[in-house]
Amino acid sequence: MTSDAAPADAPRTEALLALRGAGHLPVGRDRIAMLEAVAVHGSITAAAKALGYSYKTVWDGLNAVNNLLPAPALLTQSGGRGGGGATLTDGGRRLIAAFRRLETKLAEISAAIGRDEADAPIDLLFWNVAMKTSARNALHCRVTAITRAAVNAEVALRVTATSRIVAVITSHSVDDLQLAPGRDVVALIKSGFVILARTGDAPRLSVANQVSGTVLDRVDGGVNSEIVVDIGDGKTLTSVITRHSADALALQAGVAVIALFDAAHVILAVD
């Protein structure tokens, strides 16, 4: 008796899909699954339980999706770590539907390639469209202006309808990235570079970027605290500061703050 099934140890081609628009970092299968789980269960807590992830893993993943898109895919309601609801936007539902349709088509193509792997280009077989970064903050932005100097250039960016930031990069980088007003980019900022002050208490500092927001979540560790700040339009900024500082500022959900970071600490990425 013969079988057409491949041996268990036979090489198998699997195509991994990640959706990405011009200038956006990709959104992959795991984060799409998080969106789907929220749509079914109505909250991040319930979605995390259903997926077998920690609350923080799903929270971080969904925040990343909102930050990487021009408009949020998910809207959350207050309730904090122990409760609250979450609903998909029309854009979020379209994102899921588009991803699943493309994933089905890609699986068919992958299977066809796999049937004749000996002749398939190695670059195609192992192509990976996903990108990961160690920067805690990755924000979709649009270039609004560029001011050049002899060596460096200041790039003005619109993050939300009310938030603007600037990045200082080399003029060579401006040319290499083909930056121009209207170009979509992703701004990367490490959480350790973001300092916080309560609104009204912010000292006068020579810091180019001062973004107003509201504390959305606080996670305390042994020494440091991770503070997630809602900056509007479904986007967030995350800051890691000492727990002593978080206590001194009495930071908790709902507190109005200003996130401050230097223009030189903003890294820009394009497609």
Coordinates of C-alpha atoms in Angstrom, one line a residue:
M1 CA 0.0 0.0 0.0
T2 CA 1.4 3.4 -1.0
S3 CA 0.8 6.8 0.3
D4 CA 1.3 10.2 -1.1
A5 CA 1.8 11.7 2.3
A6 CA 5.3 13.2 2.9
P7 CA 7.5 11.6 5.5
A8 CA 7.3 13.2 9.0
D9 CA 10.9 14.4 8.7
A10 CA 10.5 15.8 5.2
P11 CA 11.2 19.6 4.8
R12 CA 8.1 21.7 4.7
T13 CA 7.6 25.2 3.3
E14 CA 5.5 27.5 5.4
A15 CA 4.8 31.1 4.4
L16 CA 4.4 33.6 7.2
L17 CA 2.3 36.6 6.4
A18 CA 2.5 40.0 7.9
L19 CA 0.4 43.0 6.7
R20 CA 2.2 46.2 6.1
G21 CA 1.2 49.4 4.3
A22 CA 3.7 52.0 3.0
G23 CA 6.0 53.0 5.9
H24 CA 4.3 50.7 8.5
L25 CA 5.9 48.0 10.5
P26 CA 4.1 44.6 9.9
V27 CA 1.2 43.1 11.9
G28 CA 1.5 39.4 12.0
R29 CA -0.5 36.3 12.8
D30 CA -0.1 36.4 16.6
R31 CA -1.5 40.0 16.8
I32 CA -4.3 39.2 14.4
A33 CA -5.3 36.3 16.7
M34 CA -5.3 38.7 19.7
L35 CA -7.7 41.1 17.8
E36 CA -10.0 38.1 16.9
A37 CA -10.0 37.0 20.5
V38 CA -11.0 40.4 21.8
A39 CA -13.8 40.5 19.2
V40 CA -15.1 37.2 20.5
H41 CA -14.7 37.7 24.2
G42 CA -15.1 41.5 24.6
S43 CA -12.2 42.2 26.8
I44 CA -8.4 41.9 26.9
T45 CA -8.5 39.9 30.1
A46 CA -10.8 37.3 28.6
A47 CA -8.9 37.2 25.3
A48 CA -5.6 36.6 27.1
K49 CA -7.2 33.7 29.1
A50 CA -8.6 32.2 25.9
L51 CA -5.3 32.4 24.1
G52 CA -3.2 31.2 27.0
Y53 CA -1.2 34.4 27.1
S54 CA -0.5 36.7 30.0
Y55 CA -2.6 39.8 30.2
K56 CA 0.5 41.9 29.6
T57 CA 1.5 40.0 26.5
V58 CA -1.9 40.7 24.9
W59 CA -2.1 44.3 26.2
D60 CA 1.4 45.0 24.7
G61 CA 0.6 43.3 21.4
L62 CA -2.7 45.2 20.9
N63 CA -1.1 48.5 21.9
A64 CA 1.6 47.8 19.3
V65 CA -1.1 47.3 16.6
N66 CA -2.8 50.6 17.4
N67 CA 0.6 52.4 17.4
L68 CA 1.6 51.0 14.1
L69 CA -1.6 51.9 12.2
P70 CA -2.8 55.3 11.1
A71 CA -6.1 54.7 12.9
P72 CA -6.7 52.4 15.9
A73 CA -7.9 48.8 15.3
L74 CA -9.1 48.5 18.9
L75 CA -10.8 50.8 21.4
T76 CA -10.6 50.1 25.1
Q77 CA -12.8 51.2 27.9
S78 CA -11.5 52.1 31.3
G79 CA -11.4 49.4 33.9
G80 CA -7.8 48.8 34.4
R81 CA -5.9 45.5 34.7
G82 CA -8.8 43.8 36.4
G83 CA -11.6 44.7 34.0
G84 CA -12.9 47.0 31.4
G85 CA -14.0 46.2 27.9
A86 CA -12.5 46.4 24.4
T87 CA -14.2 46.6 21.0
L88 CA -12.8 46.4 17.4
T89 CA -13.2 49.4 15.1
D90 CA -14.4 49.0 11.5
G91 CA -10.7 49.3 10.6
G92 CA -9.8 46.5 12.9
R93 CA -12.4 44.2 11.4
R94 CA -11.2 45.0 7.9
L95 CA -7.7 44.3 9.0
I96 CA -8.6 40.8 10.3
A97 CA -10.6 40.0 7.2
A98 CA -7.9 41.1 4.8
F99 CA -5.2 39.2 6.7
R100 CA -7.2 36.0 6.7
R101 CA -8.0 36.2 3.0
L102 CA -4.4 36.8 2.1
E103 CA -3.2 34.1 4.5
T104 CA -5.4 31.6 2.7
K105 CA -4.1 32.6 -0.7
L106 CA -0.5 32.6 0.6
A107 CA -1.0 29.1 2.0
E108 CA -2.1 27.8 -1.4
I109 CA 1.0 29.4 -3.1
S110 CA 3.3 28.0 -0.4
A111 CA 1.9 24.5 -0.8
A112 CA 2.4 24.7 -4.6
I113 CA 6.0 25.8 -4.1
G114 CA 6.6 23.1 -1.5
R115 CA 5.6 20.4 -4.1
D116 CA 8.6 21.4 -6.2
E117 CA 11.0 22.8 -3.6
A118 CA 14.1 21.5 -5.6
D119 CA 13.5 24.2 -8.2
A120 CA 12.3 27.0 -5.9
P121 CA 14.6 29.9 -5.3
I122 CA 16.1 29.8 -1.9
D123 CA 15.3 33.5 -1.2
L124 CA 11.6 32.8 -1.9
L125 CA 11.5 29.7 0.3
F126 CA 12.9 31.5 3.4
W127 CA 11.7 35.0 2.8
N128 CA 10.6 36.6 6.1
V129 CA 8.6 39.8 5.8
A130 CA 8.4 40.4 9.6
M131 CA 10.7 42.8 11.5
K132 CA 11.2 43.0 15.2
T133 CA 12.8 45.8 17.2
S134 CA 14.0 46.1 20.8
A135 CA 12.5 49.7 21.0
R136 CA 9.5 49.6 23.3
N137 CA 7.8 52.5 21.3
A138 CA 7.2 52.1 17.6
L139 CA 4.8 54.8 16.4
H140 CA 3.4 55.4 12.9
C141 CA 4.0 59.0 12.0
R142 CA 3.9 61.3 9.0
V143 CA 6.7 63.7 8.0
T144 CA 5.4 67.3 8.0
A145 CA 8.6 69.3 7.5
I146 CA 12.4 68.8 7.2
T147 CA 14.9 71.5 8.2
R148 CA 18.4 70.8 7.0
A149 CA 21.8 72.0 8.4
A150 CA 25.3 71.3 7.4
V151 CA 25.5 67.8 9.0
N152 CA 22.1 67.1 10.7
A153 CA 18.5 67.6 9.8
E154 CA 15.4 68.1 12.0
V155 CA 12.5 66.1 10.9
A156 CA 9.1 67.2 12.1
L157 CA 6.5 64.4 12.6
R158 CA 2.8 64.2 13.2
V159 CA 2.0 61.3 15.5
T160 CA -1.7 62.0 16.3
A161 CA -4.1 64.8 15.5
T162 CA -2.8 66.8 18.5
S163 CA 0.7 65.4 19.0
R164 CA 3.9 66.4 17.1
I165 CA 7.4 65.3 17.7
V166 CA 10.8 65.9 16.0
A167 CA 13.8 63.7 15.3
V168 CA 17.3 64.8 14.6
I169 CA 19.1 62.6 12.1
T170 CA 22.0 63.1 9.7
S171 CA 21.3 64.8 6.3
H172 CA 22.7 61.6 4.7
S173 CA 20.0 59.6 6.5
V174 CA 17.3 61.9 5.2
D175 CA 18.5 61.2 1.6
D176 CA 19.0 57.5 2.2
L177 CA 15.5 57.1 3.7
Q178 CA 14.1 59.4 0.9
L179 CA 12.2 61.4 3.5
A180 CA 10.0 64.2 2.4
P181 CA 6.8 66.0 3.7
G182 CA 3.9 63.5 3.5
R183 CA 6.1 60.4 3.8
D184 CA 4.9 57.8 6.3
V185 CA 7.6 56.6 8.7
V186 CA 7.9 54.7 12.0
A187 CA 9.5 56.5 14.9
L188 CA 11.3 54.2 17.4
I189 CA 11.9 55.4 21.0
K190 CA 13.3 53.3 23.7
S191 CA 11.2 53.4 26.9
G192 CA 14.1 54.3 29.0
F193 CA 14.6 57.5 27.1
V194 CA 11.0 58.7 28.0
I195 CA 10.8 60.6 31.2
L196 CA 7.5 61.8 32.8
A197 CA 6.2 64.8 34.6
R198 CA 2.8 65.6 35.8
T199 CA 0.9 68.2 33.8
G200 CA 1.5 71.6 35.4
D201 CA 4.7 70.4 37.1
A202 CA 6.8 70.0 34.0
P203 CA 10.1 71.9 34.5
R204 CA 11.5 74.1 31.7
L205 CA 13.9 71.9 29.9
S206 CA 15.7 72.0 26.5
V207 CA 13.8 68.9 25.4
A208 CA 12.3 69.1 21.9
N209 CA 9.6 66.5 22.5
Q210 CA 7.0 67.1 25.1
V211 CA 3.9 65.0 24.5
S212 CA 0.8 65.4 26.6
G213 CA -1.2 62.3 27.7
T214 CA -2.9 60.4 30.4
V215 CA -1.6 57.4 32.3
L216 CA -3.4 54.3 31.0
D217 CA -1.6 51.6 33.0
R218 CA 1.2 51.1 35.5
V219 CA 3.2 47.9 36.1
D220 CA 5.6 47.9 39.1
G221 CA 8.7 45.8 39.3
G222 CA 11.3 45.4 42.0
V223 CA 13.1 48.6 41.0
N224 CA 11.4 50.1 38.0
S225 CA 7.9 50.9 36.9
E226 CA 6.5 50.6 33.4
I227 CA 4.1 53.5 32.7
V228 CA 1.8 53.4 29.6
V229 CA 0.6 56.8 28.5
D230 CA -2.4 57.3 26.2
I231 CA -1.5 60.1 23.8
G232 CA -4.7 60.0 21.7
D233 CA -5.9 58.5 18.5
G234 CA -5.5 55.0 20.0
K235 CA -1.7 55.5 20.4
T236 CA 0.4 55.1 23.5
L237 CA 3.9 55.9 24.8
T238 CA 5.6 53.6 27.3
S239 CA 8.1 54.9 29.8
V240 CA 10.2 52.9 32.2
I241 CA 11.2 54.9 35.3
T242 CA 12.2 54.1 38.8
R243 CA 9.5 52.9 41.1
H244 CA 10.5 55.6 43.5
S245 CA 9.9 58.2 40.8
A246 CA 6.5 56.7 40.0
D247 CA 5.5 56.8 43.6
A248 CA 6.8 60.4 44.1
L249 CA 4.7 61.5 41.1
A250 CA 1.7 59.4 42.4
L251 CA 1.3 58.0 38.9
Q252 CA -1.8 55.9 38.4
A253 CA -4.5 55.5 35.7
G254 CA -6.1 58.7 34.8
V255 CA -3.3 61.1 35.9
A256 CA -2.4 63.7 33.3
V257 CA 1.3 63.7 32.4
I258 CA 3.8 65.0 29.9
A259 CA 6.2 62.5 28.2
L260 CA 9.6 64.1 27.5
F261 CA 12.4 62.8 25.3
D262 CA 15.2 64.2 23.2
A263 CA 15.0 64.5 19.5
A264 CA 18.3 62.6 19.1
H265 CA 16.7 59.6 20.8
V266 CA 14.1 59.2 18.0
I267 CA 15.1 56.7 15.3
L268 CA 13.2 56.7 12.0
A269 CA 12.4 53.6 9.9
V270 CA 10.8 53.4 6.5
D271 CA 9.6 50.5 4.3

